[in-house]
PDB file of C-alpha atoms in Angstrom:
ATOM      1  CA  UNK A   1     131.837  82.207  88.569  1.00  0.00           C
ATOM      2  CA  UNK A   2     135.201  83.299  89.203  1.00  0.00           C
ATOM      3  CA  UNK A   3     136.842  83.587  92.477  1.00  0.00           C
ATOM      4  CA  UNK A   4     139.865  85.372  93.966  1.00  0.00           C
ATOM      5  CA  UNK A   5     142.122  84.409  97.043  1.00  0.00           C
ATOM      6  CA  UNK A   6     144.656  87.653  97.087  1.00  0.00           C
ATOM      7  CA  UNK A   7     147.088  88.824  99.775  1.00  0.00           C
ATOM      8  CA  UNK A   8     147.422  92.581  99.582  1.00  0.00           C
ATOM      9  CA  UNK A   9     150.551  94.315 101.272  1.00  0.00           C
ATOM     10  CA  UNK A  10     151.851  97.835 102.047  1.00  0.00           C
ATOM     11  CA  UNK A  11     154.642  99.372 100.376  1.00  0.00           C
ATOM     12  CA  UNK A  12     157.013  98.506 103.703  1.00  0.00           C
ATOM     13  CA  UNK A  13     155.446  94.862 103.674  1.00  0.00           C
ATOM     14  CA  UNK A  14     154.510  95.293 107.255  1.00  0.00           C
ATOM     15  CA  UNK A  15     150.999  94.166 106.864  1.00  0.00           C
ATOM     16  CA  UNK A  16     149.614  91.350 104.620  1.00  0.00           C
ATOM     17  CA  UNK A  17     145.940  91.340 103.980  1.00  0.00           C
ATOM     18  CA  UNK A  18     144.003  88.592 103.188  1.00  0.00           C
ATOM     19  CA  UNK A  19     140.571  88.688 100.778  1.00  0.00           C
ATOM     20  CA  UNK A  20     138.169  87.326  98.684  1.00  0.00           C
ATOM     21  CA  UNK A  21     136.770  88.772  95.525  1.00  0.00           C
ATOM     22  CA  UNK A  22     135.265  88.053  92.554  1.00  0.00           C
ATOM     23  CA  UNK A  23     136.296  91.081  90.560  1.00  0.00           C
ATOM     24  CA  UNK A  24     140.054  91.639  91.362  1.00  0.00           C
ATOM     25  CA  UNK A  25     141.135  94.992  89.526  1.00  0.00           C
ATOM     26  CA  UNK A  26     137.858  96.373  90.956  1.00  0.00           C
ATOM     27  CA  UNK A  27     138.855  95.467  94.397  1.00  0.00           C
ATOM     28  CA  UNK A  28     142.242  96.834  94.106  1.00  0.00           C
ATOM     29  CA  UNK A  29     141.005 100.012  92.686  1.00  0.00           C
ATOM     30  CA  UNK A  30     138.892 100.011  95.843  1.00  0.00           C
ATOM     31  CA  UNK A  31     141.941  99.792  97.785  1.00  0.00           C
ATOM     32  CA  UNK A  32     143.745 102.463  95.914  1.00  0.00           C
ATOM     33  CA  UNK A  33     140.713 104.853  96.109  1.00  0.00           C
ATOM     34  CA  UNK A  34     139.959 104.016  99.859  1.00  0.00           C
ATOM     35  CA  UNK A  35     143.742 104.276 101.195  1.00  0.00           C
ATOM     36  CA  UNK A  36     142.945 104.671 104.941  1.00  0.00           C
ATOM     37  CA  UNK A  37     140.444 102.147 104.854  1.00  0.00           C
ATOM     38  CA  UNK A  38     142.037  99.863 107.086  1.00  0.00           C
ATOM     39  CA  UNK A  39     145.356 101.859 108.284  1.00  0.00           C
ATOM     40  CA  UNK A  40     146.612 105.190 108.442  1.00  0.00           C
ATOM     41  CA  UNK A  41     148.496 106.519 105.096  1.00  0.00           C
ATOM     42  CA  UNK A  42     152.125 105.513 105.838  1.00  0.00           C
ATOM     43  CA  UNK A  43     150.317 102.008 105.938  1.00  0.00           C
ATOM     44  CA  UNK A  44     148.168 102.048 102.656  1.00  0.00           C
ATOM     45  CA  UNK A  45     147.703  98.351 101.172  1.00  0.00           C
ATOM     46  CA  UNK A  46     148.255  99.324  97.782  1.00  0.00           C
ATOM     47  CA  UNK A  47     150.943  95.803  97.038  1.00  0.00           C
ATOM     48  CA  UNK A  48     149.252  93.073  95.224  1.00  0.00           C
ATOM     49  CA  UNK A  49     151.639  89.788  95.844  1.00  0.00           C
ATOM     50  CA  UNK A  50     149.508  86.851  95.751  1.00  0.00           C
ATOM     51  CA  UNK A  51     146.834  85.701  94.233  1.00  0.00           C
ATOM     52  CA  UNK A  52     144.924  82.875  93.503  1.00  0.00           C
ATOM     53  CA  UNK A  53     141.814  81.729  91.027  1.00  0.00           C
ATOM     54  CA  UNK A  54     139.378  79.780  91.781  1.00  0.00           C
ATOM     55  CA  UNK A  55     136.087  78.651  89.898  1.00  0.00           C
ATOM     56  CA  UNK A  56     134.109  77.288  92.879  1.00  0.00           C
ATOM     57  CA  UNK A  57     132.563  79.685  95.305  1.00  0.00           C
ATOM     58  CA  UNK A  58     132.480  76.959  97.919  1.00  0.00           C
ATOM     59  CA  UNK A  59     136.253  75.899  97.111  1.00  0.00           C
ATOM     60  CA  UNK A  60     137.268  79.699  97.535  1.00  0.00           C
ATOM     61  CA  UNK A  61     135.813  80.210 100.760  1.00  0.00           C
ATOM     62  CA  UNK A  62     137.004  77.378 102.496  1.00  0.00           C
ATOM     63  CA  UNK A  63     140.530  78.647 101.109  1.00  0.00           C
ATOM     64  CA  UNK A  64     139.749  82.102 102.213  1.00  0.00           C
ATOM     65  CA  UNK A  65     138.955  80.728 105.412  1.00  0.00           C
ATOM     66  CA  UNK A  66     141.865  78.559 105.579  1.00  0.00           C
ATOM     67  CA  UNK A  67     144.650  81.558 104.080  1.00  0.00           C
ATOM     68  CA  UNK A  68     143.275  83.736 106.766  1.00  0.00           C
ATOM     69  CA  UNK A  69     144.393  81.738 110.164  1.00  0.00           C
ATOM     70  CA  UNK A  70     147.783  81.547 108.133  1.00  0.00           C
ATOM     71  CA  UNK A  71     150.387  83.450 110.247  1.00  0.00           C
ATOM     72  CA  UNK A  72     152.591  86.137 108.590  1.00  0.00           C
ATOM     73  CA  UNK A  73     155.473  83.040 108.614  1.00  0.00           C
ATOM     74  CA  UNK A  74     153.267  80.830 106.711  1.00  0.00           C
ATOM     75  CA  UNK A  75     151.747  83.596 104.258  1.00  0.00           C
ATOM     76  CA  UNK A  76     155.198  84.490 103.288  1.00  0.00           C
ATOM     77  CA  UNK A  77     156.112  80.816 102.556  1.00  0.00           C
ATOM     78  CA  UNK A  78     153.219  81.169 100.008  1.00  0.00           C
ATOM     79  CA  UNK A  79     154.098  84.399  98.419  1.00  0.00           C
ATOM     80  CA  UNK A  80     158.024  83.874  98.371  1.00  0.00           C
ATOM     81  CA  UNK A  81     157.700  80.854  95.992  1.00  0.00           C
ATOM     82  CA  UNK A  82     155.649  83.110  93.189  1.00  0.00           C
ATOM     83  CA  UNK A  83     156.850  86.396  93.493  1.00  0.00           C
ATOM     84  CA  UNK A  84     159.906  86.211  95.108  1.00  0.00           C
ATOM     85  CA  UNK A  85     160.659  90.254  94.929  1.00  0.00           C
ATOM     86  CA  UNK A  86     157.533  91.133  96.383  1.00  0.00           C
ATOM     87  CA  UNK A  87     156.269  93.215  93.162  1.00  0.00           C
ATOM     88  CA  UNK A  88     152.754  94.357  92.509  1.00  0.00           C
ATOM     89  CA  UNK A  89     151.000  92.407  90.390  1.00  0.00           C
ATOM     90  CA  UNK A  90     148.516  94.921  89.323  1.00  0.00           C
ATOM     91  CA  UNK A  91     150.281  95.929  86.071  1.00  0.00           C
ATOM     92  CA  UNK A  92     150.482  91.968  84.585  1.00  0.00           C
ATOM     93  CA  UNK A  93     146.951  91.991  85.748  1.00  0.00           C
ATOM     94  CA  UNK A  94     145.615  94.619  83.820  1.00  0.00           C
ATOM     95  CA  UNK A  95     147.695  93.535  80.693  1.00  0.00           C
ATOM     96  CA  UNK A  96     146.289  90.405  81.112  1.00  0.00           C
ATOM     97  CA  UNK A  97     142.570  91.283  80.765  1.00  0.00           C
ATOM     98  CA  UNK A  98     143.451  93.609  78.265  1.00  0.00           C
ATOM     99  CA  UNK A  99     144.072  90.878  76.213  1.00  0.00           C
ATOM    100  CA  UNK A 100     141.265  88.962  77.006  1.00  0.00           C
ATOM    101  CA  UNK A 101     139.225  91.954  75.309  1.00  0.00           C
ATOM    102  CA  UNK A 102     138.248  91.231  72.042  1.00  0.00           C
ATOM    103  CA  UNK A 103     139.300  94.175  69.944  1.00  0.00           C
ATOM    104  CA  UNK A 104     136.767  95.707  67.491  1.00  0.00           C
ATOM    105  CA  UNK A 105     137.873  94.952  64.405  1.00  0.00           C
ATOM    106  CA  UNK A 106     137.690  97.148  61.237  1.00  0.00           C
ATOM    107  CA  UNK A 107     135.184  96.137  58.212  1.00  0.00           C
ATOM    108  CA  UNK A 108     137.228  95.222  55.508  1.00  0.00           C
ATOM    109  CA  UNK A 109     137.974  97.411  53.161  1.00  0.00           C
ATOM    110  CA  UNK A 110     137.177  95.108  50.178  1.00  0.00           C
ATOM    111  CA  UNK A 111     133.293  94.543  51.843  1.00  0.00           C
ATOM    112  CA  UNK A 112     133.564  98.718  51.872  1.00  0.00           C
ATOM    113  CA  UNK A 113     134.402  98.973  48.251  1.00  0.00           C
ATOM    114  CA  UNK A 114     131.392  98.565  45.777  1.00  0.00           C
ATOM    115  CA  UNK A 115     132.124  97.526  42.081  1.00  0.00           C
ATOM    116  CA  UNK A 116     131.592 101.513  40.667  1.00  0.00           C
ATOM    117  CA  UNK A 117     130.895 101.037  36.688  1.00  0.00           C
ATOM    118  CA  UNK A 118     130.594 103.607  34.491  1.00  0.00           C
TER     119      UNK A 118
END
């Protein structure tokens, strides 16, 4: 199963936020529908930075664990490299597993049409 290392930020970049997930766009609509969950509202973490996969739950905690003593220092020498700007992330996320949806696809319209005779 899938696992998520992210580093979530508010829109000043005063705070970074470290967690673990396995269902990131879940989590951050968490975030966005719990904004005072761990500030006050000119401090919502709404910023998705960083992230990271990971397929081993055992991998992505000792990550977690190791991320998470990171000071801010550190944590920015990991985000700078990737996203550079700061941007959220969010958007190319859901994009992402948009595409990873298989569309329904239409029956074909020659399967549809029946030889009529009369």
């Amino acid at each position: 199963m899938k696992r998520f290392i992210y580093i979530i930020t508010d829109r000043n970049r005063n705070n970074l936020h470290v967690g673990l997930c396995s269902d990131l766009l879940k989590t951050l609509d968490f975030y966005r529908q719990m904004p005072t969950l761990f500030f006050d509202n000119t401090n919502q973490l709404n910023r998705l930075v960083y992230f990271e996969e990971m397929s081993n739950e055992d991998q992505a905690m000792e990550r977690f664990k190791t991320v998470s003593t990171y000071t801010r220092p550190q944590k920015e020498k990991m985000i700078r490299p990737v996203n550079p700007d700061w941007v959220d992330l969010t958007a190319g996320l859901k994009y992402e597993s948009g595409l990873r949806v298989r569309p329904q696809l239409r029956p074909s319209l020659s399967s549809s049409k029946r030889l009529v005779t009369f």
